[in-house]
PDB file of C-alpha atoms in Angstrom:
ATOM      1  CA  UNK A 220     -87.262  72.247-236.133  1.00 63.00           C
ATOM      2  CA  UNK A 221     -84.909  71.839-232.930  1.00 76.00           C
ATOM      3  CA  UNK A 222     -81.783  72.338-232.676  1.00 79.00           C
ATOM      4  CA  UNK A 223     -78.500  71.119-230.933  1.00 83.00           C
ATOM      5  CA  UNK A 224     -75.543  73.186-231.091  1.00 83.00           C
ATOM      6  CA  UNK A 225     -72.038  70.855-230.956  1.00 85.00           C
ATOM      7  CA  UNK A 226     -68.158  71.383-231.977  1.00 85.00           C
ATOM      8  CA  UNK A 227     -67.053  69.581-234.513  1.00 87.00           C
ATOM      9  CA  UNK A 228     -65.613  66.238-234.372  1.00 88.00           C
ATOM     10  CA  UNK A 229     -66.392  64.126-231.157  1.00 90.00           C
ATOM     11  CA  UNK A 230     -68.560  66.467-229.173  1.00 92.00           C
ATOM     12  CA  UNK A 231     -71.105  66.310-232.796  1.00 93.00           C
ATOM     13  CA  UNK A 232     -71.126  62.781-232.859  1.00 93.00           C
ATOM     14  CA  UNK A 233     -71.536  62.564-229.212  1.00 91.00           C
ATOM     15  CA  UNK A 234     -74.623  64.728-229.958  1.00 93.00           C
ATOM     16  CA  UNK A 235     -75.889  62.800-232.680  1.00 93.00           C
ATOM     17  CA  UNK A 236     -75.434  59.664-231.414  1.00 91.00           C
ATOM     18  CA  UNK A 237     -77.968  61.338-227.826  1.00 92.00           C
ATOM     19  CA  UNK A 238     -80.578  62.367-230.812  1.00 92.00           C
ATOM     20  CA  UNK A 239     -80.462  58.986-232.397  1.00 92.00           C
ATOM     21  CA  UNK A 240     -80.670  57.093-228.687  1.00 91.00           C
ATOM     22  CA  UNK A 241     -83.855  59.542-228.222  1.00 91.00           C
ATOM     23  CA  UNK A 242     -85.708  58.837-231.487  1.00 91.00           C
ATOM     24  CA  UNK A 243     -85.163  54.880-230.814  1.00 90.00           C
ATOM     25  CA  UNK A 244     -85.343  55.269-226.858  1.00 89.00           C
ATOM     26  CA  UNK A 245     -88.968  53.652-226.696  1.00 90.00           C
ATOM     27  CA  UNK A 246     -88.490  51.411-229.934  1.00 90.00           C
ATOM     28  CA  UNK A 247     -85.524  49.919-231.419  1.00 88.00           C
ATOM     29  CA  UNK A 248     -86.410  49.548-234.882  1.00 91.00           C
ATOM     30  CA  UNK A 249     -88.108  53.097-235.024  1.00 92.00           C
ATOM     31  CA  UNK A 250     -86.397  54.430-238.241  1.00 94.00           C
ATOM     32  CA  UNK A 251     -84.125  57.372-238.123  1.00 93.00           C
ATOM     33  CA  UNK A 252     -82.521  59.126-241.348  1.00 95.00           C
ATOM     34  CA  UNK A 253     -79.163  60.926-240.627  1.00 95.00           C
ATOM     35  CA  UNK A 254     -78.928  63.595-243.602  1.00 95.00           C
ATOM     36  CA  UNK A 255     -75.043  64.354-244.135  1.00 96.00           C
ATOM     37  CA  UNK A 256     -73.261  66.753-246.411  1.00 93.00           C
ATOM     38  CA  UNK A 257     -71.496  63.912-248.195  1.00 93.00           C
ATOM     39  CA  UNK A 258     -70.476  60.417-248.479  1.00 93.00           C
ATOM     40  CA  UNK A 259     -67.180  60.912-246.285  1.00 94.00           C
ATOM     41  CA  UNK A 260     -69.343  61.876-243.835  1.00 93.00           C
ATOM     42  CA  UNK A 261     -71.883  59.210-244.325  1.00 94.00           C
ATOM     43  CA  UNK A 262     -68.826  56.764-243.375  1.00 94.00           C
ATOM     44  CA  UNK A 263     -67.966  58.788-240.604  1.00 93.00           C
ATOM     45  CA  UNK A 264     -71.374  59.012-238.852  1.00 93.00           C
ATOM     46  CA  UNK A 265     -72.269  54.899-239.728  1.00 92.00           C
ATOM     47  CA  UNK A 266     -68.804  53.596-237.780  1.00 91.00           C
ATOM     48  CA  UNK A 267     -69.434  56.246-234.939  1.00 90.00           C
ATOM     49  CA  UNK A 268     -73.317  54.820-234.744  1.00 90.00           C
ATOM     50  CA  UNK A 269     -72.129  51.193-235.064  1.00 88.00           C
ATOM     51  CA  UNK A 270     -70.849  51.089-231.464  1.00 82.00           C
ATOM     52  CA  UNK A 271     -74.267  51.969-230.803  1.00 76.00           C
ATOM     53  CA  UNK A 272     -76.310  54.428-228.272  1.00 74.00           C
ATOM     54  CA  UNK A 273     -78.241  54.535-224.987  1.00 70.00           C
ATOM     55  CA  UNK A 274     -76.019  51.502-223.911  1.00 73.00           C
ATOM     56  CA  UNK A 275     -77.420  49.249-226.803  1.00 75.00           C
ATOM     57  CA  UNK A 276     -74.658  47.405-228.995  1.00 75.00           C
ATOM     58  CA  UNK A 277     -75.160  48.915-232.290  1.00 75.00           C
ATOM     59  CA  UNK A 278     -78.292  50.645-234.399  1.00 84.00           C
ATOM     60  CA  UNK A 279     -80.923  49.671-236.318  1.00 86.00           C
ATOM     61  CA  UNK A 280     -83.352  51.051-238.757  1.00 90.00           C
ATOM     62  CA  UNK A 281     -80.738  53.790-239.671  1.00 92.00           C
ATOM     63  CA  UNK A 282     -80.622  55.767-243.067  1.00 94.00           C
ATOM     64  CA  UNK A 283     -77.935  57.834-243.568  1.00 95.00           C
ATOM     65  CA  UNK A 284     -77.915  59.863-246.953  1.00 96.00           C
ATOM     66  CA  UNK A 285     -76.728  63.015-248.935  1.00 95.00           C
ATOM     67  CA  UNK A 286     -79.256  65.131-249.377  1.00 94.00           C
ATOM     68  CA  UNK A 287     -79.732  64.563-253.371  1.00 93.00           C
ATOM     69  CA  UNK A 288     -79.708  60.663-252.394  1.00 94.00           C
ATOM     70  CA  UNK A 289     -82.622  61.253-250.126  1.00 95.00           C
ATOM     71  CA  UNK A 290     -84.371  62.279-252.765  1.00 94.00           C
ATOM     72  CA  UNK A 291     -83.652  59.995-254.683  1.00 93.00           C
ATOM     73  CA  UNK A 292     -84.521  57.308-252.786  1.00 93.00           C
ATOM     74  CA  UNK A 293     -87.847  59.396-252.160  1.00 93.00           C
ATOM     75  CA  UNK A 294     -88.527  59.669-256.090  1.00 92.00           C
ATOM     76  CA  UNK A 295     -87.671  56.218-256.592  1.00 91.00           C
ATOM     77  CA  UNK A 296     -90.478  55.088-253.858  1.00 91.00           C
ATOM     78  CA  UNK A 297     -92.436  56.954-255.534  1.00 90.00           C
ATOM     79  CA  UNK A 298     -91.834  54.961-258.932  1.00 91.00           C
ATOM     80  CA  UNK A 299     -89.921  57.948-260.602  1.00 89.00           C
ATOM     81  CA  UNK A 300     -86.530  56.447-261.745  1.00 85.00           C
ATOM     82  CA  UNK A 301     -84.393  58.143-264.163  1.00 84.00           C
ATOM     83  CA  UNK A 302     -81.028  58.069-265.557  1.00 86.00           C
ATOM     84  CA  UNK A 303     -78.055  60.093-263.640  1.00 86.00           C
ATOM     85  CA  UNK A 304     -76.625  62.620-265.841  1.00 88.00           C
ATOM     86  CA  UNK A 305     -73.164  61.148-264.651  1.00 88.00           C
ATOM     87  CA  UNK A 306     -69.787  62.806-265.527  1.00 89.00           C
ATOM     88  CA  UNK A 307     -69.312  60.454-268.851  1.00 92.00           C
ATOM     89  CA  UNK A 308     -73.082  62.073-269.902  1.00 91.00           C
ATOM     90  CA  UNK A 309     -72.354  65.355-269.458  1.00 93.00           C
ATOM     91  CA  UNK A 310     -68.363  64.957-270.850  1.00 94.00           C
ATOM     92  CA  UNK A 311     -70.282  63.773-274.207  1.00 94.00           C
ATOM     93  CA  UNK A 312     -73.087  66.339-274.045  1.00 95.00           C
ATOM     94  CA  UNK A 313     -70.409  69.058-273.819  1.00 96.00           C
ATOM     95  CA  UNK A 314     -68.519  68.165-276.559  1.00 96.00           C
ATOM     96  CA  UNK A 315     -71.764  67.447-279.093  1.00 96.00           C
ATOM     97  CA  UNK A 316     -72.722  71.405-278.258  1.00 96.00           C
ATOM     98  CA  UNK A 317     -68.979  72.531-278.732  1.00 96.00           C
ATOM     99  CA  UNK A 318     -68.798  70.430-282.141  1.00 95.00           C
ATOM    100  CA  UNK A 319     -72.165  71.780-283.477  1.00 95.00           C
ATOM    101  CA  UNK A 320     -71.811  75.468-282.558  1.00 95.00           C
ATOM    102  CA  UNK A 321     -68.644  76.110-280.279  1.00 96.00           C
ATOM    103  CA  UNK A 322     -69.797  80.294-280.040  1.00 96.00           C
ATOM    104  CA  UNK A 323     -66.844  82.303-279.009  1.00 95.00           C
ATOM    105  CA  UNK A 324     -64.998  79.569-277.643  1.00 96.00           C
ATOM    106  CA  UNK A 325     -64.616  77.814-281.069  1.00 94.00           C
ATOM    107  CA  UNK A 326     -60.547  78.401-280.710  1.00 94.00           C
ATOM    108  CA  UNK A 327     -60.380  76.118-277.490  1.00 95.00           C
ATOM    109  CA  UNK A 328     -63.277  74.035-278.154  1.00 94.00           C
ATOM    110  CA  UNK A 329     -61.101  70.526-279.141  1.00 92.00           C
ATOM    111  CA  UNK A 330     -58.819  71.292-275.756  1.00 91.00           C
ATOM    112  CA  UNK A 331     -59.532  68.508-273.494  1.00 88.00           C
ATOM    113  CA  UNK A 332     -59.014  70.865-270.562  1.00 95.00           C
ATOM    114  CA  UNK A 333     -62.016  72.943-271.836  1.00 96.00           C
ATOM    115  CA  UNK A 334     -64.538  70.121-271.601  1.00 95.00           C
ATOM    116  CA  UNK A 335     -63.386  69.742-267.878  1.00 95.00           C
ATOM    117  CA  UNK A 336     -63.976  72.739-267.069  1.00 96.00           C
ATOM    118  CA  UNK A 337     -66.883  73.519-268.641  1.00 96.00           C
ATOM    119  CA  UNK A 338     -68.689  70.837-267.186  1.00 95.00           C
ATOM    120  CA  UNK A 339     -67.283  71.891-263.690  1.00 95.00           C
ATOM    121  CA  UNK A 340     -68.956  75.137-264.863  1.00 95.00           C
ATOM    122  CA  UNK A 341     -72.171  73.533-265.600  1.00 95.00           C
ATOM    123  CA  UNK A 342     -72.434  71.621-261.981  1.00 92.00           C
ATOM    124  CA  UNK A 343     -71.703  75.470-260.654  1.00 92.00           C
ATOM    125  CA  UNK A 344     -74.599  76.957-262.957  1.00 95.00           C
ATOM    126  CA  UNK A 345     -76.848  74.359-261.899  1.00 92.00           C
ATOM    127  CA  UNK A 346     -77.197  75.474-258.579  1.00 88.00           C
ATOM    128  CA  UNK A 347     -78.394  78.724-259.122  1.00 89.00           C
ATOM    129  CA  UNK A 348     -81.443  80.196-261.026  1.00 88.00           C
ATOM    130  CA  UNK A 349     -82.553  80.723-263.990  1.00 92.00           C
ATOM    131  CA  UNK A 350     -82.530  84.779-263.233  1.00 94.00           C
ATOM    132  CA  UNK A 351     -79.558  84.252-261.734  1.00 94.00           C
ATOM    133  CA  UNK A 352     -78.237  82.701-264.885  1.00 96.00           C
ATOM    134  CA  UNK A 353     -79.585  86.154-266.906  1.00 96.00           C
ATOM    135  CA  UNK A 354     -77.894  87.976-265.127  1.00 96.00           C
ATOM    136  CA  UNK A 355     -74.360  86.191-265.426  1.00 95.00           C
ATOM    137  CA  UNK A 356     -74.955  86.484-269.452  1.00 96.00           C
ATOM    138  CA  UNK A 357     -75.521  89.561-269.115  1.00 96.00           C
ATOM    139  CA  UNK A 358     -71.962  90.427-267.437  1.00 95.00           C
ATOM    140  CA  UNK A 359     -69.654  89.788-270.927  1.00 96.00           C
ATOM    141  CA  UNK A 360     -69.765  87.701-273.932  1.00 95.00           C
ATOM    142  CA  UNK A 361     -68.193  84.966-272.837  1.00 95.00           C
ATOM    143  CA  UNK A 362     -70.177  84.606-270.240  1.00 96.00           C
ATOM    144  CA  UNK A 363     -73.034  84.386-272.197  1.00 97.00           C
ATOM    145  CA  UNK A 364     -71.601  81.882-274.486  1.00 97.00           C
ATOM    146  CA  UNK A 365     -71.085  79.790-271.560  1.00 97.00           C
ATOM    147  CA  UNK A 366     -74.548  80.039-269.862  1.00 97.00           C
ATOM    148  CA  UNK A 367     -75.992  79.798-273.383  1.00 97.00           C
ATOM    149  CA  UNK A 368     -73.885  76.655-274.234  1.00 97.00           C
ATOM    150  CA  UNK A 369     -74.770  75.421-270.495  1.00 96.00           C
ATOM    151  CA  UNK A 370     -78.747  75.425-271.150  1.00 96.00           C
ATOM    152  CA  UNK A 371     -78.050  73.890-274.691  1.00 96.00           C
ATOM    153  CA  UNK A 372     -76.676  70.752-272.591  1.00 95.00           C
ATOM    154  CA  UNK A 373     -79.507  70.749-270.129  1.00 93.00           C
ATOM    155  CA  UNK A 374     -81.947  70.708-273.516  1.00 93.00           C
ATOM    156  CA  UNK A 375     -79.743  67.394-274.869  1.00 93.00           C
ATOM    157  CA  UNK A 376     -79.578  65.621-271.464  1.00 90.00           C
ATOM    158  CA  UNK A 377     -83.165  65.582-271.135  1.00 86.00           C
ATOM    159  CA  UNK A 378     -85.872  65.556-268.585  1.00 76.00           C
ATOM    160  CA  UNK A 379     -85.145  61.710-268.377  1.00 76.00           C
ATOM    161  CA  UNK A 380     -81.483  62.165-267.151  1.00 84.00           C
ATOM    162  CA  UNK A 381     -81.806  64.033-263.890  1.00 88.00           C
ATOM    163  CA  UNK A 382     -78.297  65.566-262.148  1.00 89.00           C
ATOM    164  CA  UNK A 383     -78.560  66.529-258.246  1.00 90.00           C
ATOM    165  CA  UNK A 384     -80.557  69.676-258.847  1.00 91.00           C
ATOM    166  CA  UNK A 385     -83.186  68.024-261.151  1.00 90.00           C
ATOM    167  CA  UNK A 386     -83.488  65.314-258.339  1.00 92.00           C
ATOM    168  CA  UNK A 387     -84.040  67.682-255.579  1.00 93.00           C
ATOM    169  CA  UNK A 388     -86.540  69.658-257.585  1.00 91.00           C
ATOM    170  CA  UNK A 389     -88.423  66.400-258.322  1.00 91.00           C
ATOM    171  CA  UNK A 390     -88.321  65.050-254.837  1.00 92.00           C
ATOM    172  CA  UNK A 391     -89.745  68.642-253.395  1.00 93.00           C
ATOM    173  CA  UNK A 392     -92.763  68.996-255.955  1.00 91.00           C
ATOM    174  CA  UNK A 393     -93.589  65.169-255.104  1.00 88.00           C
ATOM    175  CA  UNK A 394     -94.043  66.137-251.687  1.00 80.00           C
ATOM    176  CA  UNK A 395     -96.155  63.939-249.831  1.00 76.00           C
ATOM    177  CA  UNK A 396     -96.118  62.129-246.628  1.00 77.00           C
ATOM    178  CA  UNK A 397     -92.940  61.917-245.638  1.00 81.00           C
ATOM    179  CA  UNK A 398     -93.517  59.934-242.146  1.00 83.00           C
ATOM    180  CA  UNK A 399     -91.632  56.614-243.336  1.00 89.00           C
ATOM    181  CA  UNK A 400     -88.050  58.315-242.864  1.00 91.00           C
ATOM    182  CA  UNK A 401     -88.839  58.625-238.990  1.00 91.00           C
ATOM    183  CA  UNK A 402     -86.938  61.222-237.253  1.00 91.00           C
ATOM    184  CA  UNK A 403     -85.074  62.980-239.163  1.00 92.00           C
ATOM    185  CA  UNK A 404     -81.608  64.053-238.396  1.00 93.00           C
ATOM    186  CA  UNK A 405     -79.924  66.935-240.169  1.00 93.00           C
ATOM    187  CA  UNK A 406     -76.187  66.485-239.480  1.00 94.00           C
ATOM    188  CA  UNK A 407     -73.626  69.658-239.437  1.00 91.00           C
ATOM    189  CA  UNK A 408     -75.408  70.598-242.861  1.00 90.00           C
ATOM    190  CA  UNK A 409     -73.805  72.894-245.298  1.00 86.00           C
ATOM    191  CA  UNK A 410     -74.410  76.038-246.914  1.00 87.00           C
ATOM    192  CA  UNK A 411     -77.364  75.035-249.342  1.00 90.00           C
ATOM    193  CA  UNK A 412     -78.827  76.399-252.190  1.00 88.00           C
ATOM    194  CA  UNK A 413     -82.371  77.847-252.451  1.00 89.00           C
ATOM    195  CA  UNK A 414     -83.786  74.808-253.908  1.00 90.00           C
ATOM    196  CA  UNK A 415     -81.743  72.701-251.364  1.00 93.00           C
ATOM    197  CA  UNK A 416     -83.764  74.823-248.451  1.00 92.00           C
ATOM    198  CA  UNK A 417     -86.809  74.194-250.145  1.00 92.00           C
ATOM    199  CA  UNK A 418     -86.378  70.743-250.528  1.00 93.00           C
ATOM    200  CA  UNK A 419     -85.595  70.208-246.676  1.00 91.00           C
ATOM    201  CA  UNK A 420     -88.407  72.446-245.340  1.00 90.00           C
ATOM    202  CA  UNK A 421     -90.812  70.307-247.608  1.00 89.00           C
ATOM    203  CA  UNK A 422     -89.410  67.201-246.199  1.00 88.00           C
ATOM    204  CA  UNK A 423     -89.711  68.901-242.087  1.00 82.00           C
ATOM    205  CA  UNK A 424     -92.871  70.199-242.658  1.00 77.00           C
ATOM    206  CA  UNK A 425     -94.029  66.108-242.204  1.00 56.00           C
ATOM    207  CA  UNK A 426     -91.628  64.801-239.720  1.00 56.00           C
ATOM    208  CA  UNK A 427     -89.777  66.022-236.042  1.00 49.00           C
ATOM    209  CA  UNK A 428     -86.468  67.058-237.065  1.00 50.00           C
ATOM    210  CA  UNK A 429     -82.952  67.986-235.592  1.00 53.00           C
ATOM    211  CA  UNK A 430     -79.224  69.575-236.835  1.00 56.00           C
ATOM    212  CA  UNK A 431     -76.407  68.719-234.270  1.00 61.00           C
TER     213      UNK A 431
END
């Protein structure tokens, strides 16, 4: 992995824009995927790339994705499609466990404020372990209603409704060749998660990569 240090703002795009005129300097249509820490940033990077690089009007054979849309895309080339386990899913899911056995949150269980934040709860559990998890329960009662209420969702979603973690999880046990996405371009990531790490080293371990 190599990798270019830049400020924020101009001075990183200036950067990525030199990376992407580098990976495309001997072919135009060589592909290059641009991993960014979210869909605002997606935007941002595509109209900064659009004026193009290396004095060439514009770019082609550019990817730019989230990192649980790479995967994604990566499962789905692979033939594994699923269902998202979209806000509306996990809404309903929250309030079929609250209805059938609420635990010690049975007095606030109908509050429409305590589906919302439960399920902002859940994306938070999701990202760490299940250890990690154990040891939260263990911390108060509550807690452990909530982490025991959180895997009872996980159970009714499914395997076949997969939410960002499930993808990257997928995408890093498919591993395989990973050549097609070209060079690969890891743009002012953020802090990840354990499985995040894993996913991207899997995904390096195939291809040249950079981080502006």
């Amino acid at each position: 992995m190599n990798i270019t240090h830049a400020a924020f703002g101009a001075p990183a795009l200036d950067a990525l824009r030199a990376l992407v005129a580098d990976a495309q300097r001997d072919d135009a249509l060589a592909p290059v995927t641009v991993i960014v820490r979210d869909n605002i940033a997606g935007l941002m990077v595509r109209r900064a790339l659009a004026r193009g690089a290396d004095g060439r009007t514009g770019i082609a054979a550019l990817t730019t994705a989230t990192l649980p849309r790479l995967a994604e895309f990566e499962l789905a080339r692979a033939g594994q499609t699923s269902v998202p386990a979209t806000t509306a899913a996990l809404t309903m899911s929250w309030r079929a466990e609250l209805a059938h056995e609420p635990l010690s949150l049975a007095k606030v269980a109908d509050h429409p404020s305590t589906v919302r934040a439960l399920v902002r709860a859940h994306r938070d559990l999701r990202r760490v372990s299940d250890d990690a998890l154990d040891l939260l329960a263990a911390q108060s009662a509550l807690v452990a209603d909530v982490v025991a209420l959180h895997r009872r969702v996980l159970a009714r979603l499914g395997a076949d409704r997969r939410d960002e973690p499930a993808l990257i999880a997928a995408a890093t046990e498919l591993g395989g060749d990973s050549a097609h996405l070209g060079r690969l371009i890891d743009f002012l990531p953020a802090r990840r998660t354990p499985a995040e790490q894993r996913y991207v080293a899997q995904l390096t371990s195939a291809i040249r990569t950079r981080t502006p």
